[in-house]
N, C-alpha and C. Protein backbone atom coordinates (compact mmCIF):
# COMPACT_ATOMS: atom_id res chain seq x y z
N MET A 1 -31.63 -23.44 -62.90
CA MET A 1 -31.71 -22.61 -62.33
C MET A 1 -30.47 -21.91 -60.98
N GLY A 2 -30.40 -20.58 -60.22
CA GLY A 2 -29.49 -20.58 -60.19
C GLY A 2 -29.18 -20.96 -58.15
N ARG A 3 -28.15 -20.43 -57.37
CA ARG A 3 -27.92 -21.20 -55.97
C ARG A 3 -28.11 -20.47 -55.29
N LEU A 4 -28.99 -20.62 -53.94
CA LEU A 4 -29.08 -20.26 -52.98
C LEU A 4 -27.48 -20.58 -51.99
N ILE A 5 -26.92 -19.04 -52.03
CA ILE A 5 -25.70 -19.16 -50.56
C ILE A 5 -26.60 -18.37 -49.32
N VAL A 6 -26.14 -18.28 -48.65
CA VAL A 6 -26.39 -18.21 -47.10
C VAL A 6 -25.02 -17.96 -46.57
N ILE A 7 -24.36 -16.79 -45.93
CA ILE A 7 -23.55 -16.06 -45.49
C ILE A 7 -23.90 -15.99 -44.21
N THR A 8 -23.05 -16.54 -43.43
CA THR A 8 -23.63 -16.12 -41.26
C THR A 8 -22.29 -16.32 -40.90
N GLY A 9 -22.87 -15.37 -39.87
CA GLY A 9 -21.62 -15.24 -39.07
C GLY A 9 -22.20 -14.72 -37.73
N PRO A 10 -20.71 -14.86 -36.01
CA PRO A 10 -21.55 -13.95 -34.76
C PRO A 10 -21.51 -12.52 -35.81
N SER A 11 -21.94 -11.42 -34.54
CA SER A 11 -22.45 -9.85 -34.65
C SER A 11 -20.36 -9.52 -34.77
N GLY A 12 -20.72 -8.77 -35.70
CA GLY A 12 -18.89 -8.33 -35.45
C GLY A 12 -17.49 -8.97 -35.95
N ALA A 13 -18.64 -10.59 -36.93
CA ALA A 13 -17.67 -11.42 -37.30
C ALA A 13 -16.75 -11.02 -38.69
N GLY A 14 -17.52 -9.64 -39.24
CA GLY A 14 -17.45 -9.30 -40.30
C GLY A 14 -17.94 -9.62 -41.88
N LYS A 15 -18.98 -10.21 -41.64
CA LYS A 15 -20.16 -11.55 -42.82
C LYS A 15 -20.71 -9.59 -43.89
N GLY A 16 -21.17 -9.03 -42.98
CA GLY A 16 -21.68 -7.60 -43.67
C GLY A 16 -20.02 -7.17 -44.64
N SER A 17 -18.47 -7.03 -43.90
CA SER A 17 -17.94 -6.33 -44.38
C SER A 17 -17.65 -7.71 -45.92
N VAL A 18 -17.64 -8.78 -45.69
CA VAL A 18 -17.50 -10.29 -46.41
C VAL A 18 -18.51 -10.03 -47.82
N VAL A 19 -19.20 -9.59 -47.63
CA VAL A 19 -20.59 -9.70 -48.70
C VAL A 19 -20.53 -8.81 -49.49
N ALA A 20 -20.77 -7.18 -48.94
CA ALA A 20 -20.10 -5.86 -49.40
C ALA A 20 -18.44 -5.99 -50.18
N GLY A 21 -17.57 -7.14 -50.38
CA GLY A 21 -16.72 -7.09 -51.40
C GLY A 21 -17.08 -8.18 -51.84
N LEU A 22 -18.48 -9.02 -51.60
CA LEU A 22 -18.35 -10.18 -52.69
C LEU A 22 -19.51 -9.07 -54.28
N ARG A 23 -19.37 -8.43 -52.88
CA ARG A 23 -21.29 -7.52 -54.28
C ARG A 23 -21.22 -6.92 -55.01
N ARG A 24 -19.19 -6.32 -54.54
CA ARG A 24 -18.36 -5.82 -55.71
C ARG A 24 -17.78 -6.48 -57.04
N GLU A 25 -17.29 -7.81 -56.80
CA GLU A 25 -16.83 -8.61 -57.59
C GLU A 25 -17.35 -9.80 -58.60
N ARG A 26 -18.93 -10.07 -58.30
CA ARG A 26 -19.62 -10.77 -58.76
C ARG A 26 -21.59 -10.34 -58.45
N ASN A 27 -21.64 -10.87 -60.15
CA ASN A 27 -23.45 -10.42 -60.03
C ASN A 27 -24.05 -11.74 -59.06
N PHE A 28 -24.65 -11.62 -58.61
CA PHE A 28 -26.46 -12.10 -58.05
C PHE A 28 -27.13 -11.79 -57.04
N HIS A 29 -27.93 -11.81 -57.26
CA HIS A 29 -29.02 -11.54 -56.88
C HIS A 29 -28.82 -11.42 -55.09
N PHE A 30 -29.14 -9.90 -54.48
CA PHE A 30 -28.81 -9.44 -53.08
C PHE A 30 -29.91 -9.79 -52.10
N SER A 31 -30.58 -10.66 -51.25
CA SER A 31 -32.08 -10.70 -50.79
C SER A 31 -31.34 -9.41 -50.06
N VAL A 32 -32.88 -8.78 -49.65
CA VAL A 32 -32.88 -7.80 -49.06
C VAL A 32 -33.92 -7.93 -47.70
N SER A 33 -33.35 -8.45 -46.76
CA SER A 33 -34.03 -8.73 -45.59
C SER A 33 -35.39 -8.09 -44.81
N ALA A 34 -36.54 -8.74 -44.02
CA ALA A 34 -37.43 -7.76 -43.11
C ALA A 34 -36.44 -7.45 -42.20
N THR A 35 -36.95 -6.73 -40.87
CA THR A 35 -36.82 -6.91 -39.47
C THR A 35 -37.86 -5.64 -38.89
N THR A 36 -37.89 -6.10 -37.75
CA THR A 36 -38.28 -5.16 -36.99
C THR A 36 -37.65 -4.42 -36.15
N ARG A 37 -36.27 -4.64 -36.47
CA ARG A 37 -35.28 -3.19 -35.50
C ARG A 37 -35.14 -1.86 -36.16
N ARG A 38 -34.96 -0.96 -35.36
CA ARG A 38 -35.30 0.45 -35.78
C ARG A 38 -33.50 0.61 -36.94
N ALA A 39 -34.02 1.14 -37.91
CA ALA A 39 -33.20 1.60 -39.05
C ALA A 39 -31.50 2.67 -38.52
N ARG A 40 -30.57 2.23 -38.97
CA ARG A 40 -29.08 2.90 -37.87
C ARG A 40 -29.55 3.99 -39.54
N PRO A 41 -27.82 4.72 -39.00
CA PRO A 41 -28.39 6.18 -39.19
C PRO A 41 -27.69 5.65 -40.63
N ASN A 42 -27.53 5.33 -41.10
CA ASN A 42 -26.35 4.43 -42.58
C ASN A 42 -27.39 4.13 -43.54
N GLU A 43 -28.45 3.31 -42.73
CA GLU A 43 -29.38 2.33 -43.37
C GLU A 43 -29.95 2.48 -44.16
N ARG A 44 -31.25 2.02 -45.46
CA ARG A 44 -31.74 2.76 -45.95
C ARG A 44 -32.97 1.97 -46.08
N GLU A 45 -34.13 2.33 -46.46
CA GLU A 45 -35.21 1.25 -46.42
C GLU A 45 -35.20 0.56 -47.97
N GLY A 46 -34.71 -0.70 -48.19
CA GLY A 46 -35.50 -1.29 -48.77
C GLY A 46 -33.81 -1.15 -49.79
N VAL A 47 -33.30 -0.40 -48.91
CA VAL A 47 -31.37 -1.03 -49.51
C VAL A 47 -30.97 -2.41 -48.54
N ASN A 48 -30.69 -1.71 -47.23
CA ASN A 48 -30.29 -3.10 -46.24
C ASN A 48 -31.46 -3.83 -45.82
N TYR A 49 -32.92 -3.18 -45.57
CA TYR A 49 -33.75 -4.05 -44.34
C TYR A 49 -35.13 -2.95 -45.84
N TYR A 50 -36.14 -4.16 -44.74
CA TYR A 50 -37.73 -3.82 -44.83
C TYR A 50 -37.69 -3.51 -44.02
N PHE A 51 -37.80 -1.84 -42.96
CA PHE A 51 -38.14 -2.30 -41.95
C PHE A 51 -40.06 -2.04 -41.81
N ILE A 52 -40.13 -2.88 -41.01
CA ILE A 52 -41.17 -3.06 -40.64
C ILE A 52 -41.62 -3.50 -38.99
N ASP A 53 -43.14 -3.08 -38.41
CA ASP A 53 -43.79 -3.39 -36.92
C ASP A 53 -43.73 -5.00 -36.87
N ARG A 54 -43.39 -5.23 -35.30
CA ARG A 54 -43.72 -6.80 -35.27
C ARG A 54 -45.04 -7.20 -35.82
N ASP A 55 -46.08 -6.17 -35.56
CA ASP A 55 -47.93 -6.83 -36.37
C ASP A 55 -47.49 -7.42 -38.05
N GLU A 56 -46.97 -5.98 -38.21
CA GLU A 56 -46.29 -6.87 -40.01
C GLU A 56 -46.15 -7.52 -39.92
N PHE A 57 -44.69 -7.50 -39.49
CA PHE A 57 -44.13 -8.89 -39.99
C PHE A 57 -44.80 -10.56 -39.20
N GLU A 58 -45.28 -10.19 -38.22
CA GLU A 58 -46.37 -11.17 -37.88
C GLU A 58 -47.43 -11.50 -38.70
N GLN A 59 -47.86 -10.83 -39.56
CA GLN A 59 -48.37 -11.07 -40.67
C GLN A 59 -47.94 -12.24 -41.73
N TRP A 60 -47.05 -11.21 -41.89
CA TRP A 60 -45.96 -12.20 -43.18
C TRP A 60 -46.13 -13.45 -42.87
N ILE A 61 -45.32 -13.36 -41.54
CA ILE A 61 -45.43 -14.98 -40.57
C ILE A 61 -45.80 -15.64 -41.37
N ALA A 62 -48.02 -15.81 -40.95
CA ALA A 62 -49.11 -16.39 -41.20
C ALA A 62 -49.58 -17.02 -42.35
N ALA A 63 -48.98 -15.80 -42.79
CA ALA A 63 -48.98 -15.59 -44.79
C ALA A 63 -48.22 -16.89 -46.19
N GLY A 64 -46.99 -17.23 -44.32
CA GLY A 64 -46.15 -17.98 -45.89
C GLY A 64 -45.38 -17.39 -46.38
N ASP A 65 -45.07 -16.13 -45.83
CA ASP A 65 -44.63 -15.07 -47.02
C ASP A 65 -42.62 -14.68 -46.87
N PHE A 66 -41.88 -15.92 -45.63
CA PHE A 66 -40.87 -15.88 -45.34
C PHE A 66 -40.07 -17.20 -46.11
N LEU A 67 -39.15 -16.96 -46.53
CA LEU A 67 -38.52 -18.36 -46.43
C LEU A 67 -37.50 -18.41 -45.39
N GLU A 68 -37.71 -17.71 -44.88
CA GLU A 68 -36.93 -18.09 -43.31
C GLU A 68 -37.20 -16.95 -42.58
N TRP A 69 -37.14 -17.73 -41.32
CA TRP A 69 -37.02 -16.25 -40.09
C TRP A 69 -36.72 -16.82 -38.38
N ALA A 70 -36.90 -15.30 -38.20
CA ALA A 70 -35.59 -15.48 -36.96
C ALA A 70 -35.86 -14.75 -35.41
N GLU A 71 -35.99 -14.70 -35.00
CA GLU A 71 -35.85 -13.52 -33.90
C GLU A 71 -34.28 -14.03 -33.08
N TYR A 72 -33.63 -12.66 -33.58
CA TYR A 72 -32.45 -12.47 -33.30
C TYR A 72 -32.01 -11.13 -31.58
N ASN A 73 -31.70 -10.86 -30.79
CA ASN A 73 -31.41 -10.27 -30.23
C ASN A 73 -33.19 -8.90 -30.05
N GLY A 74 -34.12 -9.88 -29.73
CA GLY A 74 -35.44 -8.92 -29.62
C GLY A 74 -35.69 -8.60 -30.71
N ASN A 75 -35.54 -9.27 -31.83
CA ASN A 75 -35.66 -8.35 -33.09
C ASN A 75 -35.97 -9.66 -34.04
N LEU A 76 -37.04 -8.57 -35.14
CA LEU A 76 -37.35 -10.56 -36.32
C LEU A 76 -37.20 -10.40 -36.93
N TYR A 77 -36.38 -11.13 -38.05
CA TYR A 77 -35.99 -10.88 -39.49
C TYR A 77 -36.51 -12.19 -39.67
N GLY A 78 -35.81 -11.10 -41.60
CA GLY A 78 -37.02 -12.56 -41.86
C GLY A 78 -36.38 -12.62 -43.65
N THR A 79 -36.55 -13.52 -44.60
CA THR A 79 -36.47 -13.73 -45.96
C THR A 79 -37.44 -13.55 -46.93
N PRO A 80 -38.05 -12.58 -47.41
CA PRO A 80 -38.87 -13.02 -47.72
C PRO A 80 -39.25 -12.96 -49.33
N ARG A 81 -39.94 -14.04 -49.22
CA ARG A 81 -40.04 -16.04 -50.37
C ARG A 81 -40.17 -15.58 -51.36
N ARG A 82 -41.02 -14.26 -52.29
CA ARG A 82 -41.44 -14.67 -53.63
C ARG A 82 -40.31 -14.09 -54.19
N ALA A 83 -39.70 -13.66 -53.84
CA ALA A 83 -38.43 -12.35 -54.31
C ALA A 83 -37.22 -12.69 -54.39
N VAL A 84 -36.69 -14.42 -53.64
CA VAL A 84 -35.91 -14.90 -53.90
C VAL A 84 -35.79 -16.00 -54.72
N LEU A 85 -37.42 -16.96 -54.65
CA LEU A 85 -37.48 -17.70 -55.90
C LEU A 85 -37.71 -17.36 -57.56
N GLU A 86 -38.32 -15.87 -56.97
CA GLU A 86 -38.30 -15.47 -59.03
C GLU A 86 -36.45 -15.55 -58.68
N ALA A 87 -35.85 -15.03 -58.92
CA ALA A 87 -34.16 -14.94 -58.72
C ALA A 87 -33.55 -15.96 -58.80
N LEU A 88 -33.87 -17.28 -58.06
CA LEU A 88 -33.81 -18.71 -58.37
C LEU A 88 -34.48 -19.29 -59.38
N ALA A 89 -35.29 -18.83 -59.88
CA ALA A 89 -36.05 -19.39 -61.01
C ALA A 89 -35.79 -19.09 -62.68
N ALA A 90 -34.89 -17.40 -62.35
CA ALA A 90 -34.99 -16.84 -63.15
C ALA A 90 -33.28 -16.91 -64.03
N GLY A 91 -32.87 -17.61 -63.21
CA GLY A 91 -30.75 -18.49 -62.98
C GLY A 91 -29.96 -17.43 -62.44
N ASN A 92 -30.26 -16.31 -61.56
CA ASN A 92 -29.69 -15.98 -60.55
C ASN A 92 -29.25 -16.25 -59.31
N ASP A 93 -27.65 -16.53 -59.10
CA ASP A 93 -27.58 -17.54 -57.99
C ASP A 93 -28.56 -16.05 -57.15
N VAL A 94 -28.46 -15.90 -55.76
CA VAL A 94 -28.80 -15.82 -54.99
C VAL A 94 -28.45 -15.80 -53.28
N LEU A 95 -27.85 -14.70 -53.14
CA LEU A 95 -27.67 -14.09 -51.31
C LEU A 95 -28.19 -13.85 -49.57
N LEU A 96 -28.46 -14.79 -49.33
CA LEU A 96 -28.88 -14.57 -47.99
C LEU A 96 -27.73 -13.84 -46.92
N GLU A 97 -27.65 -13.04 -46.66
CA GLU A 97 -26.85 -12.46 -45.07
C GLU A 97 -28.21 -12.73 -43.79
N ILE A 98 -27.93 -13.89 -43.28
CA ILE A 98 -29.07 -13.91 -42.17
C ILE A 98 -28.02 -14.84 -41.06
N GLU A 99 -28.80 -14.40 -39.85
CA GLU A 99 -28.43 -15.84 -38.91
C GLU A 99 -28.57 -16.47 -39.02
N LEU A 100 -27.98 -17.33 -37.56
CA LEU A 100 -28.26 -18.76 -37.53
C LEU A 100 -28.33 -20.24 -37.76
N ARG A 101 -30.02 -19.08 -36.89
CA ARG A 101 -31.56 -19.21 -36.46
C ARG A 101 -31.99 -19.63 -38.61
N GLY A 102 -32.53 -18.50 -38.51
CA GLY A 102 -32.86 -18.97 -40.51
C GLY A 102 -31.84 -19.38 -41.32
N ALA A 103 -30.46 -19.31 -41.37
CA ALA A 103 -29.32 -20.11 -41.63
C ALA A 103 -30.09 -21.86 -41.71
N GLN A 104 -30.31 -22.03 -40.13
CA GLN A 104 -30.64 -23.94 -40.14
C GLN A 104 -32.09 -23.79 -40.93
N GLN A 105 -32.86 -22.83 -41.57
CA GLN A 105 -34.33 -23.41 -41.89
C GLN A 105 -33.91 -23.45 -43.25
N ILE A 106 -32.87 -23.07 -43.88
CA ILE A 106 -32.22 -22.54 -44.71
C ILE A 106 -32.01 -24.20 -45.06
N ARG A 107 -31.17 -24.35 -44.46
CA ARG A 107 -30.41 -26.26 -44.55
C ARG A 107 -31.70 -26.68 -44.56
N ASP A 108 -32.38 -26.41 -43.87
CA ASP A 108 -33.73 -27.53 -43.88
C ASP A 108 -34.85 -27.82 -45.02
N ALA A 109 -34.92 -26.35 -45.19
CA ALA A 109 -35.50 -26.44 -46.62
C ALA A 109 -34.58 -26.87 -48.22
N TYR A 110 -33.69 -26.09 -47.75
CA TYR A 110 -32.75 -26.28 -48.89
C TYR A 110 -31.49 -26.87 -48.89
N PRO A 111 -31.66 -28.11 -48.97
CA PRO A 111 -30.13 -28.96 -48.23
C PRO A 111 -29.24 -28.75 -49.17
N ASP A 112 -30.06 -28.35 -50.61
CA ASP A 112 -28.56 -28.07 -51.30
C ASP A 112 -27.59 -26.47 -51.79
N ALA A 113 -28.41 -25.54 -51.38
CA ALA A 113 -27.96 -24.01 -50.80
C ALA A 113 -27.11 -24.53 -50.13
N VAL A 114 -25.25 -23.58 -50.65
CA VAL A 114 -23.78 -23.52 -50.52
C VAL A 114 -24.14 -22.39 -48.91
N MET A 115 -23.84 -22.68 -48.07
CA MET A 115 -24.27 -22.86 -46.82
C MET A 115 -22.04 -22.04 -46.01
N ILE A 116 -22.17 -21.00 -45.97
CA ILE A 116 -20.97 -20.34 -45.29
C ILE A 116 -20.84 -19.90 -43.95
N PHE A 117 -20.03 -19.84 -43.03
CA PHE A 117 -20.12 -19.52 -41.74
C PHE A 117 -18.89 -18.49 -41.84
N ILE A 118 -18.99 -17.59 -41.36
CA ILE A 118 -17.97 -16.14 -41.50
C ILE A 118 -17.60 -16.15 -39.53
N VAL A 119 -16.51 -16.64 -39.35
CA VAL A 119 -16.01 -15.97 -38.29
C VAL A 119 -14.71 -15.60 -37.91
N PRO A 120 -14.60 -14.63 -36.68
CA PRO A 120 -13.39 -14.12 -36.51
C PRO A 120 -11.51 -14.80 -36.34
N PRO A 121 -10.88 -14.08 -35.87
CA PRO A 121 -9.48 -15.43 -35.75
C PRO A 121 -9.91 -15.96 -34.72
N ASP A 122 -10.78 -15.14 -33.60
CA ASP A 122 -10.23 -15.53 -32.05
C ASP A 122 -11.71 -14.74 -31.36
N LEU A 123 -12.14 -15.15 -30.01
CA LEU A 123 -12.93 -14.26 -29.58
C LEU A 123 -13.44 -13.04 -29.10
N ARG A 124 -10.97 -12.38 -28.95
CA ARG A 124 -10.67 -11.69 -28.24
C ARG A 124 -11.04 -10.24 -29.29
N THR A 125 -10.99 -10.56 -30.69
CA THR A 125 -11.36 -10.05 -31.70
C THR A 125 -11.92 -9.95 -31.84
N LEU A 126 -12.81 -10.71 -31.50
CA LEU A 126 -14.70 -10.61 -31.89
C LEU A 126 -15.39 -9.69 -31.20
N GLU A 127 -14.81 -9.41 -29.49
CA GLU A 127 -15.21 -8.39 -29.05
C GLU A 127 -14.11 -7.27 -29.37
N ARG A 128 -13.05 -6.62 -29.33
CA ARG A 128 -12.81 -6.21 -29.65
C ARG A 128 -13.84 -5.29 -30.83
N ARG A 129 -13.73 -5.39 -32.04
CA ARG A 129 -14.60 -5.65 -33.28
C ARG A 129 -15.75 -4.69 -32.60
N LEU A 130 -16.61 -5.24 -31.92
CA LEU A 130 -17.97 -4.65 -30.83
C LEU A 130 -17.40 -3.65 -30.61
N ARG A 131 -16.52 -3.91 -29.21
CA ARG A 131 -16.67 -2.58 -29.06
C ARG A 131 -16.05 -1.32 -29.70
N GLY A 132 -15.95 -2.13 -30.45
CA GLY A 132 -14.84 -0.58 -31.57
C GLY A 132 -15.80 -0.29 -32.20
N ARG A 133 -17.19 -1.02 -32.57
CA ARG A 133 -17.88 0.22 -33.74
C ARG A 133 -18.78 1.32 -32.76
N GLY A 134 -18.26 1.34 -31.33
CA GLY A 134 -18.64 2.47 -30.78
C GLY A 134 -20.35 2.90 -30.45
N ASP A 135 -21.68 1.80 -30.60
CA ASP A 135 -23.04 2.13 -30.68
C ASP A 135 -23.69 0.83 -29.90
N THR A 136 -22.61 0.13 -29.29
CA THR A 136 -23.46 -0.82 -28.55
C THR A 136 -22.75 -0.84 -26.53
N ALA A 137 -23.37 -1.06 -25.89
CA ALA A 137 -23.36 -0.64 -24.65
C ALA A 137 -22.63 -2.04 -24.35
N ASP A 138 -21.88 -1.99 -22.53
CA ASP A 138 -21.08 -2.97 -22.71
C ASP A 138 -22.19 -4.47 -22.56
N ALA A 139 -23.04 -4.46 -22.64
CA ALA A 139 -24.18 -5.28 -21.27
C ALA A 139 -23.86 -6.18 -22.98
N GLU A 140 -24.77 -5.20 -24.09
CA GLU A 140 -24.97 -5.65 -25.25
C GLU A 140 -23.31 -6.36 -25.59
N VAL A 141 -22.51 -6.12 -25.68
CA VAL A 141 -21.46 -6.24 -25.99
C VAL A 141 -21.25 -7.88 -25.54
N GLU A 142 -21.80 -7.72 -23.62
CA GLU A 142 -21.12 -9.24 -23.65
C GLU A 142 -22.06 -10.25 -23.56
N ARG A 143 -23.89 -9.83 -24.64
CA ARG A 143 -24.53 -10.54 -25.11
C ARG A 143 -24.48 -10.86 -26.34
N ARG A 144 -24.26 -10.11 -27.24
CA ARG A 144 -23.39 -10.87 -28.08
C ARG A 144 -22.60 -11.64 -28.36
N MET A 145 -21.43 -11.34 -27.44
CA MET A 145 -20.40 -12.20 -26.93
C MET A 145 -21.26 -13.81 -26.89
N GLU A 146 -21.79 -13.45 -26.14
CA GLU A 146 -22.96 -15.24 -25.77
C GLU A 146 -23.39 -15.54 -26.13
N ILE A 147 -23.79 -15.02 -27.18
CA ILE A 147 -25.14 -15.41 -28.50
C ILE A 147 -22.97 -16.00 -29.57
N ALA A 148 -22.53 -15.28 -29.69
CA ALA A 148 -21.27 -15.39 -30.57
C ALA A 148 -20.81 -16.81 -30.22
N ARG A 149 -20.85 -17.04 -28.90
CA ARG A 149 -20.00 -18.95 -28.73
C ARG A 149 -21.34 -19.57 -28.93
N HIS A 150 -21.86 -19.60 -28.48
CA HIS A 150 -22.99 -20.46 -29.19
C HIS A 150 -23.80 -20.64 -30.89
N GLU A 151 -23.41 -19.76 -31.88
CA GLU A 151 -22.86 -19.63 -32.81
C GLU A 151 -21.85 -20.47 -33.46
N ILE A 152 -20.65 -20.56 -32.87
CA ILE A 152 -20.19 -21.03 -33.63
C ILE A 152 -20.46 -22.18 -32.69
N LYS A 153 -20.16 -22.22 -31.21
CA LYS A 153 -20.22 -24.05 -31.31
C LYS A 153 -20.63 -24.81 -31.98
N GLU A 154 -22.41 -24.21 -32.47
CA GLU A 154 -23.13 -24.37 -33.76
C GLU A 154 -22.72 -25.05 -34.97
N ALA A 155 -22.02 -23.67 -35.55
CA ALA A 155 -21.01 -24.23 -37.19
C ALA A 155 -21.04 -25.32 -37.74
N PRO A 156 -20.15 -25.85 -37.17
CA PRO A 156 -20.49 -27.07 -38.17
C PRO A 156 -21.45 -28.54 -37.93
N ASP A 157 -22.08 -28.03 -37.55
CA ASP A 157 -23.50 -29.30 -37.81
C ASP A 157 -24.46 -27.96 -38.92
N VAL A 158 -24.07 -27.31 -39.05
CA VAL A 158 -24.96 -26.42 -40.46
C VAL A 158 -24.69 -26.13 -41.60
N PHE A 159 -23.09 -25.77 -41.62
CA PHE A 159 -22.98 -24.66 -42.82
C PHE A 159 -21.46 -25.86 -42.83
N ASP A 160 -21.61 -25.86 -44.69
CA ASP A 160 -20.12 -26.36 -45.56
C ASP A 160 -19.42 -26.02 -45.31
N TYR A 161 -19.02 -24.19 -44.84
CA TYR A 161 -17.69 -24.10 -45.12
C TYR A 161 -17.66 -22.28 -43.80
N ILE A 162 -15.90 -23.28 -43.43
CA ILE A 162 -16.33 -22.18 -42.08
C ILE A 162 -14.85 -21.76 -42.46
N VAL A 163 -15.40 -19.25 -42.21
CA VAL A 163 -14.27 -18.78 -43.29
C VAL A 163 -13.73 -17.98 -42.02
N VAL A 164 -12.46 -18.61 -41.90
CA VAL A 164 -11.99 -17.17 -41.18
C VAL A 164 -11.36 -15.95 -40.99
N ASN A 165 -12.06 -14.86 -40.66
CA ASN A 165 -12.38 -13.30 -41.75
C ASN A 165 -10.78 -12.54 -40.45
N ASP A 166 -9.83 -12.94 -41.11
CA ASP A 166 -8.88 -12.02 -40.25
C ASP A 166 -8.16 -10.63 -40.97
N GLU A 167 -8.55 -11.05 -42.33
CA GLU A 167 -8.05 -10.35 -43.14
C GLU A 167 -8.87 -9.92 -44.19
N LEU A 168 -10.22 -9.35 -44.30
CA LEU A 168 -10.64 -9.15 -44.90
C LEU A 168 -11.09 -9.76 -46.76
N ASP A 169 -10.08 -8.93 -47.33
CA ASP A 169 -8.74 -9.22 -49.02
C ASP A 169 -8.89 -11.01 -48.63
N GLN A 170 -8.65 -12.03 -47.98
CA GLN A 170 -8.45 -12.98 -48.03
C GLN A 170 -9.60 -13.29 -47.70
N ALA A 171 -10.40 -12.97 -46.66
CA ALA A 171 -11.65 -13.75 -46.01
C ALA A 171 -12.59 -13.95 -47.68
N ILE A 172 -12.36 -12.34 -47.97
CA ILE A 172 -12.85 -12.33 -49.23
C ILE A 172 -12.96 -13.34 -50.80
N ALA A 173 -11.63 -13.27 -50.77
CA ALA A 173 -11.17 -14.28 -51.57
C ALA A 173 -11.45 -15.74 -51.55
N GLU A 174 -11.31 -16.42 -50.16
CA GLU A 174 -11.30 -16.96 -49.63
C GLU A 174 -13.27 -17.86 -50.24
N VAL A 175 -13.74 -16.66 -49.67
CA VAL A 175 -15.03 -17.28 -50.72
C VAL A 175 -15.97 -16.91 -51.70
N GLY A 176 -14.99 -16.01 -52.26
CA GLY A 176 -15.09 -16.33 -53.34
C GLY A 176 -14.79 -17.35 -54.40
N GLY A 177 -13.55 -18.44 -54.02
CA GLY A 177 -13.07 -19.53 -54.49
C GLY A 177 -14.25 -21.00 -54.36
N ILE A 178 -15.08 -20.75 -52.56
CA ILE A 178 -15.57 -21.73 -52.52
C ILE A 178 -17.33 -21.57 -53.34
N LEU A 179 -17.42 -19.94 -54.20
CA LEU A 179 -18.47 -20.34 -54.86
C LEU A 179 -17.56 -20.50 -56.29
N ASP A 180 -17.07 -20.32 -56.44
CA ASP A 180 -16.31 -20.85 -58.14
C ASP A 180 -16.77 -22.63 -57.85
N SER A 181 -16.19 -23.23 -56.98
CA SER A 181 -15.80 -23.97 -56.78
C SER A 181 -17.22 -25.38 -56.60
N SER A 182 -18.14 -24.58 -55.92
CA SER A 182 -19.64 -25.02 -55.92
C SER A 182 -20.54 -25.44 -57.15
N GLN A 183 -21.39 -26.17 -56.98
CA GLN A 183 -22.13 -26.12 -58.02
C GLN A 183 -23.68 -25.97 -57.50
N GLY A 184 -24.67 -25.90 -58.41
CA GLY A 184 -25.82 -25.32 -58.49
C GLY A 184 -27.00 -26.31 -57.69
N ALA A 185 -27.71 -25.63 -57.33
CA ALA A 185 -29.18 -26.63 -56.47
C ALA A 185 -30.43 -27.08 -57.50
N ASP A 186 -30.97 -27.24 -57.36
CA ASP A 186 -32.14 -27.60 -57.61
C ASP A 186 -33.10 -27.07 -56.57
N PHE A 187 -34.06 -26.18 -56.63
CA PHE A 187 -35.11 -25.56 -55.93
C PHE A 187 -36.27 -25.22 -56.60
N PRO A 188 -37.17 -25.73 -55.36
CA PRO A 188 -38.30 -25.99 -55.90
C PRO A 188 -39.18 -24.32 -56.44
């Protein structure tokens, strides 16, 4: 069986950049989540997300088609169950880049999953990163900062590892070291 690996962190912590670095260096199945949010200009259907409407998402929930799902910032996000379980059964490590509520569901359902939380070096840096994107209104930045404070406070209760993303290459190397030292797990 493969390992189920969860990487989470506040918006702006750099989890996507860490995951992108890992994808260049390692061979694992990257789970593509479904979401009800609109695609950003650089995102592609089936590569970054499956972009579906709320009604379809709720049908997937009712059918039990998600391994985990949660609402974040007014949008629904979920991990399609079948693709993940098939990849694990084939012996592939599967990486989920998801948010905190979904990570908590994975922790409850799959206690042997490798759980990694990415944090910025401090909240000022996080705010600077969020504002530096240039596509986020001030009110939205404040909302994401409040969510981040809450996530950072809860992280030690959910995650096995907390990695500070101050220097991206170092954070990627640290997560790689965690993956090298972690054991596989049994999944149903």
